[in-house]
Short mmCIF file of N, CA, C and O in Angstrom, two decimals:
data_model
loop_
_atom_site.label_atom_id
_atom_site.label_comp_id
_atom_site.label_asym_id
_atom_site.label_seq_id
_atom_site.Cartn_x
_atom_site.Cartn_y
_atom_site.Cartn_z
N MET A 1 25.23 -33.45 87.88
CA MET A 1 25.00 -32.37 87.12
C MET A 1 23.88 -32.64 86.11
O MET A 1 23.78 -33.74 85.64
N ILE A 2 23.00 -31.70 86.08
CA ILE A 2 21.78 -31.96 85.23
C ILE A 2 21.93 -31.09 83.89
O ILE A 2 22.38 -30.02 83.97
N SER A 3 21.61 -31.71 82.86
CA SER A 3 21.61 -30.87 81.68
C SER A 3 20.51 -31.20 80.62
O SER A 3 19.85 -32.34 80.83
N LEU A 4 20.08 -30.38 79.90
CA LEU A 4 19.08 -30.55 78.87
C LEU A 4 19.69 -30.19 77.58
O LEU A 4 20.14 -29.03 77.36
N LEU A 5 19.87 -31.26 76.60
CA LEU A 5 20.43 -30.91 75.32
C LEU A 5 19.33 -30.70 74.28
O LEU A 5 18.45 -31.45 74.24
N GLN A 6 19.52 -29.66 73.49
CA GLN A 6 18.66 -29.46 72.41
C GLN A 6 19.45 -29.41 71.17
O GLN A 6 20.43 -28.54 71.03
N ARG A 7 19.15 -30.25 70.15
CA ARG A 7 19.84 -30.17 68.79
C ARG A 7 19.11 -28.98 68.04
O ARG A 7 17.92 -28.96 67.91
N VAL A 8 20.00 -28.09 67.65
CA VAL A 8 19.46 -26.86 67.04
C VAL A 8 20.10 -26.60 65.67
O VAL A 8 21.19 -27.09 65.33
N SER A 9 19.34 -25.96 64.84
CA SER A 9 19.84 -25.47 63.55
C SER A 9 20.44 -24.11 63.77
O SER A 9 21.34 -23.71 62.95
N GLU A 10 20.06 -23.29 64.85
CA GLU A 10 20.69 -22.17 65.32
C GLU A 10 20.12 -21.93 66.71
O GLU A 10 19.03 -22.26 67.01
N ALA A 11 20.89 -21.10 67.45
CA ALA A 11 20.61 -20.69 68.76
C ALA A 11 21.38 -19.42 69.13
O ALA A 11 22.54 -19.29 68.70
N ARG A 12 20.86 -18.66 69.95
CA ARG A 12 21.55 -17.44 70.52
C ARG A 12 21.05 -17.09 71.85
O ARG A 12 19.90 -17.39 72.28
N VAL A 13 21.85 -16.40 72.66
CA VAL A 13 21.50 -15.85 73.90
C VAL A 13 21.53 -14.26 73.82
O VAL A 13 22.70 -13.77 73.44
N ASP A 14 20.68 -13.62 74.27
CA ASP A 14 20.61 -12.13 74.40
C ASP A 14 20.53 -11.73 75.83
O ASP A 14 19.71 -12.34 76.65
N ILE A 15 21.21 -10.70 76.25
CA ILE A 15 21.15 -10.07 77.55
C ILE A 15 20.92 -8.60 77.34
O ILE A 15 21.82 -8.00 76.71
N ASP A 16 19.89 -8.01 77.98
CA ASP A 16 19.57 -6.57 77.74
C ASP A 16 19.56 -6.21 76.44
O ASP A 16 20.09 -5.14 76.05
N GLY A 17 19.07 -7.01 75.56
CA GLY A 17 18.92 -6.68 74.07
C GLY A 17 20.28 -6.84 73.33
O GLY A 17 20.32 -6.58 72.09
N GLN A 18 21.33 -7.30 73.87
CA GLN A 18 22.58 -7.57 73.21
C GLN A 18 22.86 -9.02 73.09
O GLN A 18 22.80 -9.74 74.16
N MET A 19 23.21 -9.49 71.89
CA MET A 19 23.62 -10.87 71.69
C MET A 19 24.91 -11.08 72.36
O MET A 19 25.84 -10.42 72.12
N VAL A 20 25.00 -12.11 73.25
CA VAL A 20 26.21 -12.55 73.83
C VAL A 20 26.81 -13.77 73.40
O VAL A 20 28.01 -14.13 73.71
N GLY A 21 25.92 -14.69 72.75
CA GLY A 21 26.52 -15.97 72.31
C GLY A 21 25.53 -16.44 71.26
O GLY A 21 24.44 -16.33 71.27
N ALA A 22 26.07 -17.04 70.09
CA ALA A 22 25.31 -17.61 69.13
C ALA A 22 25.98 -18.81 68.32
O ALA A 22 27.25 -18.70 68.19
N ILE A 23 25.25 -19.70 67.88
CA ILE A 23 25.77 -20.85 67.11
C ILE A 23 24.83 -21.04 65.92
O ILE A 23 23.59 -20.73 66.03
N GLY A 24 25.33 -21.82 64.84
CA GLY A 24 24.51 -22.35 63.90
C GLY A 24 24.15 -23.70 64.33
O GLY A 24 23.71 -23.94 65.49
N GLN A 25 24.20 -24.73 63.44
CA GLN A 25 23.92 -26.05 63.69
C GLN A 25 24.77 -26.56 64.92
O GLN A 25 26.04 -26.26 65.05
N GLY A 26 24.08 -27.24 65.96
CA GLY A 26 24.82 -27.75 67.05
C GLY A 26 23.95 -28.12 68.13
O GLY A 26 22.80 -28.48 68.00
N LEU A 27 24.47 -28.01 69.34
CA LEU A 27 23.75 -28.32 70.61
C LEU A 27 23.69 -27.06 71.56
O LEU A 27 24.68 -26.49 71.82
N LEU A 28 22.47 -26.85 71.93
CA LEU A 28 22.20 -25.93 73.07
C LEU A 28 22.27 -26.83 74.35
O LEU A 28 21.54 -27.79 74.42
N VAL A 29 23.09 -26.49 75.30
CA VAL A 29 23.30 -27.26 76.57
C VAL A 29 22.81 -26.33 77.67
O VAL A 29 23.52 -25.33 78.07
N LEU A 30 21.59 -26.60 78.37
CA LEU A 30 21.20 -25.94 79.45
C LEU A 30 21.80 -26.82 80.64
O LEU A 30 21.58 -27.98 80.69
N LEU A 31 22.44 -26.12 81.52
CA LEU A 31 23.40 -26.73 82.46
C LEU A 31 23.04 -26.29 83.95
O LEU A 31 23.01 -25.07 84.10
N CYS A 32 22.88 -27.33 84.89
CA CYS A 32 22.69 -26.97 86.27
C CYS A 32 23.59 -27.85 87.15
O CYS A 32 23.46 -29.11 87.11
N ALA A 33 24.34 -27.22 87.94
CA ALA A 33 25.17 -27.85 88.96
C ALA A 33 24.29 -28.15 90.17
O ALA A 33 23.53 -27.42 90.55
N GLU A 34 24.63 -29.38 90.78
CA GLU A 34 23.98 -29.81 92.00
C GLU A 34 25.08 -29.71 93.16
O GLU A 34 26.26 -29.69 92.92
N PRO A 35 24.65 -29.68 94.41
CA PRO A 35 25.53 -29.41 95.52
C PRO A 35 26.72 -30.38 95.63
O PRO A 35 27.77 -29.96 96.04
N ASP A 36 26.56 -31.65 95.27
CA ASP A 36 27.65 -32.54 95.37
C ASP A 36 28.51 -32.65 94.08
O ASP A 36 29.38 -33.54 94.04
N ASP A 37 28.24 -31.89 93.10
CA ASP A 37 29.03 -31.98 91.86
C ASP A 37 30.35 -31.47 92.04
O ASP A 37 30.72 -30.67 92.93
N THR A 38 31.40 -32.04 91.16
CA THR A 38 32.72 -31.62 91.17
C THR A 38 33.06 -31.35 89.66
O THR A 38 32.27 -31.61 88.77
N GLU A 39 34.21 -30.77 89.50
CA GLU A 39 34.76 -30.62 88.13
C GLU A 39 34.84 -31.98 87.32
O GLU A 39 34.57 -32.00 86.23
N ALA A 40 35.14 -33.05 88.00
CA ALA A 40 35.20 -34.30 87.44
C ALA A 40 33.83 -34.78 86.86
O ALA A 40 33.73 -35.41 85.73
N VAL A 41 32.81 -34.48 87.57
CA VAL A 41 31.42 -34.71 87.05
C VAL A 41 31.17 -33.94 85.77
O VAL A 41 30.65 -34.36 84.82
N GLY A 42 31.68 -32.72 85.72
CA GLY A 42 31.48 -31.83 84.56
C GLY A 42 32.21 -32.42 83.43
O GLY A 42 31.75 -32.30 82.28
N GLU A 43 33.44 -32.92 83.71
CA GLU A 43 34.28 -33.56 82.62
C GLU A 43 33.49 -34.73 82.00
O GLU A 43 33.59 -34.95 80.82
N LYS A 44 32.93 -35.60 82.87
CA LYS A 44 32.16 -36.75 82.38
C LYS A 44 31.04 -36.31 81.37
O LYS A 44 30.68 -36.88 80.41
N LEU A 45 30.29 -35.35 81.91
CA LEU A 45 29.15 -34.79 81.23
C LEU A 45 29.54 -34.23 79.87
O LEU A 45 28.98 -34.56 78.79
N LEU A 46 30.60 -33.45 79.87
CA LEU A 46 31.15 -32.90 78.59
C LEU A 46 31.56 -33.91 77.60
O LEU A 46 31.24 -33.89 76.40
N ALA A 47 32.22 -34.97 78.08
CA ALA A 47 32.68 -36.05 77.26
C ALA A 47 31.39 -36.74 76.62
O ALA A 47 31.40 -37.06 75.38
N LYS A 48 30.32 -36.91 77.38
CA LYS A 48 29.12 -37.51 76.86
C LYS A 48 28.43 -36.59 75.86
O LYS A 48 27.97 -37.01 74.75
N VAL A 49 28.46 -35.27 76.16
CA VAL A 49 27.74 -34.27 75.28
C VAL A 49 28.54 -34.22 73.84
O VAL A 49 27.88 -34.37 72.80
N LEU A 50 29.83 -34.28 73.84
CA LEU A 50 30.59 -34.24 72.61
C LEU A 50 30.49 -35.43 71.75
O LEU A 50 30.60 -35.37 70.62
N LYS A 51 30.24 -36.58 72.40
CA LYS A 51 30.18 -37.90 71.71
C LYS A 51 28.75 -38.46 71.51
O LYS A 51 28.61 -39.54 70.78
N LEU A 52 27.80 -37.87 72.09
CA LEU A 52 26.49 -38.43 71.92
C LEU A 52 26.01 -38.22 70.44
O LEU A 52 26.04 -37.21 69.86
N ARG A 53 25.56 -39.41 69.95
CA ARG A 53 25.13 -39.43 68.52
C ARG A 53 23.67 -39.07 68.29
O ARG A 53 22.82 -39.83 68.39
N VAL A 54 23.53 -37.75 68.10
CA VAL A 54 22.19 -37.19 67.97
C VAL A 54 22.02 -36.50 66.57
O VAL A 54 21.00 -35.95 66.42
N PHE A 55 23.03 -36.53 65.78
CA PHE A 55 22.96 -35.86 64.41
C PHE A 55 22.75 -36.88 63.35
O PHE A 55 23.33 -38.03 63.50
N SER A 56 22.07 -36.63 62.34
CA SER A 56 21.81 -37.62 61.30
C SER A 56 22.99 -37.92 60.38
O SER A 56 23.74 -36.99 60.01
N ASP A 57 23.07 -39.19 59.95
CA ASP A 57 24.00 -39.54 59.03
C ASP A 57 23.38 -39.59 57.66
O ASP A 57 22.21 -39.03 57.51
N GLU A 58 24.11 -40.06 56.59
CA GLU A 58 23.52 -40.00 55.25
C GLU A 58 22.18 -40.78 55.12
O GLU A 58 21.42 -40.37 54.19
N ALA A 59 21.89 -41.73 55.92
CA ALA A 59 20.75 -42.56 55.91
C ALA A 59 19.57 -41.91 56.63
O ALA A 59 18.55 -42.51 56.79
N GLY A 60 19.90 -40.82 57.36
CA GLY A 60 18.94 -40.12 58.18
C GLY A 60 18.79 -40.67 59.55
O GLY A 60 17.80 -40.30 60.27
N LYS A 61 19.61 -41.55 60.02
CA LYS A 61 19.68 -42.06 61.39
C LYS A 61 20.50 -41.26 62.28
O LYS A 61 21.49 -40.70 61.86
N MET A 62 20.10 -41.13 63.56
CA MET A 62 20.94 -40.27 64.44
C MET A 62 22.19 -41.20 64.84
O MET A 62 22.04 -42.11 65.60
N ASN A 63 23.18 -40.84 64.11
CA ASN A 63 24.40 -41.74 64.25
C ASN A 63 25.69 -40.92 64.25
O ASN A 63 26.78 -41.44 64.17
N ARG A 64 25.54 -39.63 64.29
CA ARG A 64 26.82 -38.70 64.26
C ARG A 64 26.81 -37.89 65.47
O ARG A 64 25.77 -37.35 65.89
N SER A 65 28.00 -37.55 66.03
CA SER A 65 28.19 -36.80 67.16
C SER A 65 28.38 -35.40 66.79
O SER A 65 28.67 -35.01 65.61
N LEU A 66 28.35 -34.40 67.83
CA LEU A 66 28.67 -33.04 67.54
C LEU A 66 30.05 -32.83 66.91
O LEU A 66 30.24 -32.01 66.13
N GLN A 67 30.99 -33.55 67.38
CA GLN A 67 32.37 -33.52 66.91
C GLN A 67 32.44 -33.93 65.55
O GLN A 67 33.17 -33.40 64.69
N GLU A 68 31.74 -35.02 65.11
CA GLU A 68 31.63 -35.45 63.73
C GLU A 68 31.09 -34.48 62.71
O GLU A 68 31.54 -34.33 61.68
N VAL A 69 29.99 -33.74 63.22
CA VAL A 69 29.43 -32.82 62.31
C VAL A 69 30.06 -31.33 62.40
O VAL A 69 29.78 -30.53 61.60
N GLY A 70 30.97 -31.26 63.37
CA GLY A 70 31.61 -29.94 63.53
C GLY A 70 30.63 -28.79 63.88
O GLY A 70 30.87 -27.57 63.59
N GLY A 71 29.63 -29.14 64.74
CA GLY A 71 28.64 -28.15 65.10
C GLY A 71 29.04 -27.33 66.30
O GLY A 71 30.07 -27.64 66.97
N GLY A 72 28.33 -26.32 66.62
CA GLY A 72 28.57 -25.51 67.74
C GLY A 72 28.01 -25.91 68.96
O GLY A 72 27.09 -26.76 68.99
N LEU A 73 28.54 -25.39 70.07
CA LEU A 73 28.02 -25.70 71.42
C LEU A 73 27.74 -24.37 72.14
O LEU A 73 28.61 -23.49 72.20
N LEU A 74 26.41 -24.25 72.51
CA LEU A 74 26.05 -23.09 73.31
C LEU A 74 25.65 -23.47 74.65
O LEU A 74 24.71 -24.23 74.81
N VAL A 75 26.40 -23.18 75.65
CA VAL A 75 26.21 -23.52 77.05
C VAL A 75 25.61 -22.43 77.83
O VAL A 75 26.09 -21.29 77.82
N VAL A 76 24.42 -22.65 78.47
CA VAL A 76 23.67 -21.72 79.26
C VAL A 76 23.31 -22.31 80.70
O VAL A 76 22.90 -23.41 80.68
N SER A 77 23.74 -21.56 81.71
CA SER A 77 23.32 -21.88 83.05
C SER A 77 22.02 -21.93 83.27
O SER A 77 21.33 -20.89 82.91
N GLN A 78 21.36 -22.88 83.92
CA GLN A 78 19.95 -22.86 84.22
C GLN A 78 19.70 -23.69 85.48
O GLN A 78 19.37 -24.88 85.40
N PHE A 79 19.79 -23.03 86.62
CA PHE A 79 19.46 -23.60 87.91
C PHE A 79 18.02 -24.22 88.04
O PHE A 79 17.83 -25.13 88.86
N THR A 80 17.17 -23.73 87.13
CA THR A 80 15.74 -24.17 87.28
C THR A 80 15.65 -25.73 86.89
O THR A 80 14.51 -26.31 87.23
N LEU A 81 16.63 -26.34 86.36
CA LEU A 81 16.45 -27.71 85.93
C LEU A 81 16.52 -28.58 87.26
O LEU A 81 16.10 -29.64 87.13
N ALA A 82 16.86 -27.96 88.42
CA ALA A 82 16.90 -28.65 89.60
C ALA A 82 15.57 -28.44 90.46
O ALA A 82 15.43 -28.73 91.59
N ALA A 83 14.52 -27.98 89.76
CA ALA A 83 13.26 -27.65 90.38
C ALA A 83 12.63 -28.82 91.06
O ALA A 83 12.63 -29.86 90.50
N ASP A 84 12.16 -28.60 92.27
CA ASP A 84 11.45 -29.60 92.98
C ASP A 84 9.92 -29.11 92.95
O ASP A 84 9.66 -28.11 93.45
N THR A 85 9.18 -29.93 92.37
CA THR A 85 7.67 -29.67 92.19
C THR A 85 6.82 -30.65 92.87
O THR A 85 5.63 -30.78 92.52
N LYS A 86 7.42 -31.44 93.88
CA LYS A 86 6.60 -32.52 94.53
C LYS A 86 5.39 -31.96 95.30
O LYS A 86 4.39 -32.61 95.38
N SER A 87 5.63 -30.86 95.90
CA SER A 87 4.48 -30.39 96.75
C SER A 87 4.18 -28.81 96.39
O SER A 87 5.14 -28.13 96.01
N GLY A 88 2.95 -28.47 96.51
CA GLY A 88 2.57 -27.11 96.29
C GLY A 88 2.70 -26.78 94.81
O GLY A 88 2.97 -27.68 93.91
N ASN A 89 2.52 -25.49 94.48
CA ASN A 89 2.60 -24.99 93.18
C ASN A 89 3.70 -24.14 92.78
O ASN A 89 3.86 -23.62 91.70
N ARG A 90 4.55 -23.87 93.85
CA ARG A 90 5.79 -23.11 93.61
C ARG A 90 7.06 -23.93 93.65
O ARG A 90 7.21 -24.66 94.64
N PRO A 91 7.75 -24.07 92.64
CA PRO A 91 8.87 -24.97 92.66
C PRO A 91 9.99 -24.47 93.67
O PRO A 91 10.17 -23.30 93.89
N GLY A 92 10.74 -25.30 94.31
CA GLY A 92 11.85 -25.17 95.16
C GLY A 92 13.08 -25.43 94.42
O GLY A 92 13.01 -26.30 93.57
N PHE A 93 14.11 -24.83 94.82
CA PHE A 93 15.43 -24.97 94.02
C PHE A 93 16.62 -25.31 94.93
O PHE A 93 17.76 -25.06 94.56
N THR A 94 16.25 -26.00 96.10
CA THR A 94 17.34 -26.37 96.99
C THR A 94 18.25 -27.54 96.33
O THR A 94 19.32 -27.76 96.91
N GLY A 95 17.79 -28.20 95.27
CA GLY A 95 18.59 -29.20 94.64
C GLY A 95 19.62 -28.70 93.78
O GLY A 95 20.58 -29.30 93.28
N ALA A 96 19.62 -27.21 93.49
CA ALA A 96 20.71 -26.72 92.79
C ALA A 96 21.90 -26.43 93.69
O ALA A 96 21.66 -26.06 94.90
N ALA A 97 23.10 -26.32 93.05
CA ALA A 97 24.32 -25.90 93.83
C ALA A 97 24.08 -24.34 94.28
O ALA A 97 23.43 -23.66 93.58
N PRO A 98 24.71 -24.06 95.41
CA PRO A 98 24.71 -22.70 95.80
C PRO A 98 25.40 -21.86 94.71
O PRO A 98 26.25 -22.35 93.88
N PRO A 99 25.00 -20.61 94.54
CA PRO A 99 25.48 -19.82 93.45
C PRO A 99 27.06 -19.82 93.18
O PRO A 99 27.43 -19.91 92.12
N ALA A 100 27.78 -19.70 94.27
CA ALA A 100 29.26 -19.55 94.13
C ALA A 100 29.82 -20.85 93.51
O ALA A 100 30.62 -20.91 92.64
N LEU A 101 29.32 -22.01 94.03
CA LEU A 101 29.73 -23.30 93.53
C LEU A 101 29.16 -23.51 92.09
O LEU A 101 29.97 -23.98 91.18
N GLY A 102 27.95 -23.17 91.89
CA GLY A 102 27.35 -23.34 90.48
C GLY A 102 28.10 -22.54 89.52
O GLY A 102 28.34 -23.12 88.42
N GLU A 103 28.51 -21.34 89.81
CA GLU A 103 29.20 -20.50 88.89
C GLU A 103 30.64 -21.09 88.62
O GLU A 103 31.07 -21.18 87.47
N ALA A 104 31.29 -21.62 89.66
CA ALA A 104 32.61 -22.17 89.53
C ALA A 104 32.55 -23.43 88.61
O ALA A 104 33.38 -23.62 87.77
N LEU A 105 31.56 -24.27 88.82
CA LEU A 105 31.43 -25.54 88.02
C LEU A 105 30.94 -25.13 86.58
O LEU A 105 31.49 -25.81 85.60
N TYR A 106 30.16 -24.21 86.34
CA TYR A 106 29.79 -23.71 85.07
C TYR A 106 30.96 -23.05 84.37
O TYR A 106 31.24 -23.63 83.24
N ASP A 107 31.82 -22.37 84.94
CA ASP A 107 32.99 -21.83 84.41
C ASP A 107 33.99 -22.91 84.00
O ASP A 107 34.56 -22.80 82.95
N ALA A 108 34.15 -23.89 84.92
CA ALA A 108 35.00 -24.98 84.61
C ALA A 108 34.56 -25.84 83.44
O ALA A 108 35.38 -26.35 82.58
N PHE A 109 33.29 -26.04 83.31
CA PHE A 109 32.65 -26.85 82.25
C PHE A 109 32.95 -26.02 80.90
O PHE A 109 33.41 -26.70 79.98
N VAL A 110 32.70 -24.79 80.96
CA VAL A 110 32.89 -24.01 79.76
C VAL A 110 34.42 -24.01 79.23
O VAL A 110 34.70 -24.15 78.12
N MET A 111 35.33 -23.86 80.30
CA MET A 111 36.78 -23.76 80.04
C MET A 111 37.20 -25.22 79.44
O MET A 111 37.96 -25.24 78.42
N SER A 112 36.66 -26.27 79.92
CA SER A 112 36.95 -27.54 79.39
C SER A 112 36.31 -27.81 77.99
O SER A 112 36.94 -28.38 77.07
N ALA A 113 35.16 -27.20 77.82
CA ALA A 113 34.55 -27.41 76.48
C ALA A 113 35.39 -26.65 75.43
O ALA A 113 35.67 -27.04 74.31
N ARG A 114 35.88 -25.35 75.84
CA ARG A 114 36.56 -24.65 74.86
C ARG A 114 37.95 -25.24 74.61
O ARG A 114 38.50 -25.18 73.49
N ALA A 115 38.52 -26.01 75.51
CA ALA A 115 39.75 -26.83 75.23
C ALA A 115 39.59 -28.00 74.31
O ALA A 115 40.35 -28.33 73.61
N ALA A 116 38.29 -28.60 74.43
CA ALA A 116 38.04 -29.77 73.65
C ALA A 116 37.30 -29.61 72.27
O ALA A 116 37.32 -30.52 71.46
N HIS A 117 36.69 -28.52 72.11
CA HIS A 117 35.82 -28.31 70.92
C HIS A 117 36.07 -26.85 70.36
O HIS A 117 36.13 -25.93 71.19
N PRO A 118 36.11 -26.74 69.08
CA PRO A 118 36.41 -25.45 68.42
C PRO A 118 35.36 -24.36 68.47
O PRO A 118 35.78 -23.21 68.51
N VAL A 119 34.08 -24.77 68.58
CA VAL A 119 33.06 -23.64 68.64
C VAL A 119 32.21 -23.82 69.83
O VAL A 119 31.38 -24.69 70.00
N VAL A 120 32.55 -22.88 70.92
CA VAL A 120 31.78 -22.85 72.10
C VAL A 120 31.44 -21.41 72.36
O VAL A 120 32.18 -20.57 72.44
N GLN A 121 30.14 -21.23 72.59
CA GLN A 121 29.62 -20.01 72.97
C GLN A 121 28.83 -20.12 74.24
O GLN A 121 28.52 -21.21 74.73
N THR A 122 28.58 -19.07 75.02
CA THR A 122 27.92 -19.11 76.34
C THR A 122 26.93 -18.04 76.57
O THR A 122 26.93 -17.08 75.78
N GLY A 123 26.13 -18.20 77.51
CA GLY A 123 25.34 -17.13 78.13
C GLY A 123 26.21 -16.52 79.13
O GLY A 123 27.42 -16.59 79.12
N ARG A 124 25.55 -15.89 80.24
CA ARG A 124 26.30 -15.38 81.41
C ARG A 124 25.59 -15.91 82.73
O ARG A 124 24.40 -15.79 82.83
N PHE A 125 26.44 -16.52 83.55
CA PHE A 125 25.96 -17.08 84.73
C PHE A 125 25.10 -16.02 85.58
O PHE A 125 25.60 -14.95 85.75
N GLY A 126 23.98 -16.40 85.97
CA GLY A 126 23.22 -15.42 86.88
C GLY A 126 22.40 -14.42 86.19
O GLY A 126 21.74 -13.68 86.92
N ALA A 127 22.61 -14.26 84.79
CA ALA A 127 21.94 -13.16 84.19
C ALA A 127 20.56 -13.48 83.73
O ALA A 127 20.21 -14.69 83.64
N ASP A 128 19.80 -12.49 83.50
CA ASP A 128 18.43 -12.70 82.94
C ASP A 128 18.61 -12.73 81.42
O ASP A 128 18.83 -11.76 80.81
N MET A 129 18.53 -13.95 80.94
CA MET A 129 18.94 -14.19 79.53
C MET A 129 17.64 -14.49 78.69
O MET A 129 16.61 -15.08 79.26
N LYS A 130 17.64 -14.09 77.50
CA LYS A 130 16.61 -14.51 76.52
C LYS A 130 17.33 -15.56 75.54
O LYS A 130 18.31 -15.18 74.79
N VAL A 131 16.88 -16.75 75.58
CA VAL A 131 17.46 -17.79 74.75
C VAL A 131 16.53 -18.01 73.41
O VAL A 131 15.35 -18.43 73.66
N HIS A 132 17.06 -17.81 72.34
CA HIS A 132 16.34 -17.99 71.08
C HIS A 132 16.96 -19.29 70.44
O HIS A 132 18.21 -19.42 70.26
N LEU A 133 16.09 -20.18 70.03
CA LEU A 133 16.60 -21.45 69.29
C LEU A 133 15.60 -21.94 68.30
O LEU A 133 14.35 -21.70 68.45
N VAL A 134 16.16 -22.66 67.31
CA VAL A 134 15.29 -23.42 66.38
C VAL A 134 15.79 -24.83 66.68
O VAL A 134 16.79 -25.28 66.35
N ASN A 135 14.89 -25.64 67.37
CA ASN A 135 15.08 -26.98 67.71
C ASN A 135 15.01 -27.85 66.45
O ASN A 135 13.95 -27.71 65.82
N ASP A 136 16.02 -28.62 66.16
CA ASP A 136 16.09 -29.36 64.94
C ASP A 136 15.54 -30.78 65.20
O ASP A 136 16.24 -31.54 65.90
N GLY A 137 14.30 -31.02 64.80
CA GLY A 137 13.86 -32.40 64.88
C GLY A 137 12.41 -32.48 65.13
O GLY A 137 11.60 -32.86 64.30
N PRO A 138 12.06 -32.11 66.39
CA PRO A 138 12.82 -31.60 67.47
C PRO A 138 13.60 -32.78 68.25
O PRO A 138 12.95 -33.88 68.39
N VAL A 139 14.70 -32.44 68.59
CA VAL A 139 15.51 -33.43 69.47
C VAL A 139 15.88 -32.71 70.72
O VAL A 139 16.56 -31.73 70.74
N THR A 140 15.34 -33.22 71.86
CA THR A 140 15.65 -32.78 73.21
C THR A 140 15.93 -33.92 74.08
O THR A 140 15.12 -34.74 74.18
N ILE A 141 17.13 -33.89 74.73
CA ILE A 141 17.57 -35.00 75.44
C ILE A 141 18.04 -34.51 76.90
O ILE A 141 18.88 -33.75 77.04
N PRO A 142 17.36 -35.10 77.97
CA PRO A 142 17.85 -34.83 79.29
C PRO A 142 19.02 -35.74 79.57
O PRO A 142 19.07 -36.89 79.09
N LEU A 143 20.03 -35.22 80.29
CA LEU A 143 21.24 -35.91 80.57
C LEU A 143 21.67 -35.55 81.96
O LEU A 143 21.83 -34.35 82.23
N ARG A 144 21.91 -36.53 82.75
CA ARG A 144 22.33 -36.26 84.18
C ARG A 144 23.50 -37.20 84.56
O ARG A 144 23.47 -38.43 84.19
N ILE A 145 24.58 -36.59 84.97
CA ILE A 145 25.76 -37.28 85.51
C ILE A 145 25.74 -37.04 86.95
O ILE A 145 25.88 -35.91 87.46
N ALA A 146 25.69 -38.09 87.81
CA ALA A 146 25.67 -37.93 89.26
C ALA A 146 27.12 -38.13 89.73
O ALA A 146 27.89 -38.81 89.33
N HIS A 147 27.30 -37.41 90.93
CA HIS A 147 28.54 -37.48 91.65
C HIS A 147 28.66 -38.93 92.23
O HIS A 147 27.70 -39.32 92.78
N GLN A 148 29.77 -39.57 92.05
CA GLN A 148 30.07 -40.99 92.60
C GLN A 148 30.85 -40.83 93.87
O GLN A 148 31.98 -40.38 93.82
N ALA A 149 30.40 -41.34 94.97
CA ALA A 149 31.20 -41.14 96.27
C ALA A 149 32.41 -42.15 96.21
O ALA A 149 32.43 -43.18 95.61
#
């Protein structure tokens, strides 16, 4: 599973001019499932996201997790994270899970996130979304958890 985490002071997702999810301080998680991913891979990724120390402590060091600061989590599906740009000028997306699997894994990730963390908002899988964010720092961290055979 591929993800891109952005520490935000605020973020929201709009679809057709309507806000569907919003958070204040927290993490925006752009999420892409790959063909070999499983719910177990999503669980590992979620555990890492919730415990990753990317928020500042009293000394200004990135030493606090999302759980410690009580921040929100905004999860947005983004298959384009699997873009293959090795040849040509048009990216290929065969590295992303097929839509049915991608949606099932995205839904499982969100369900687990809601069970583990009090503030979880989402976009909508497969929708044309407008994501608005104020990146805090800026802090942007790529995170990938691979399926282990």
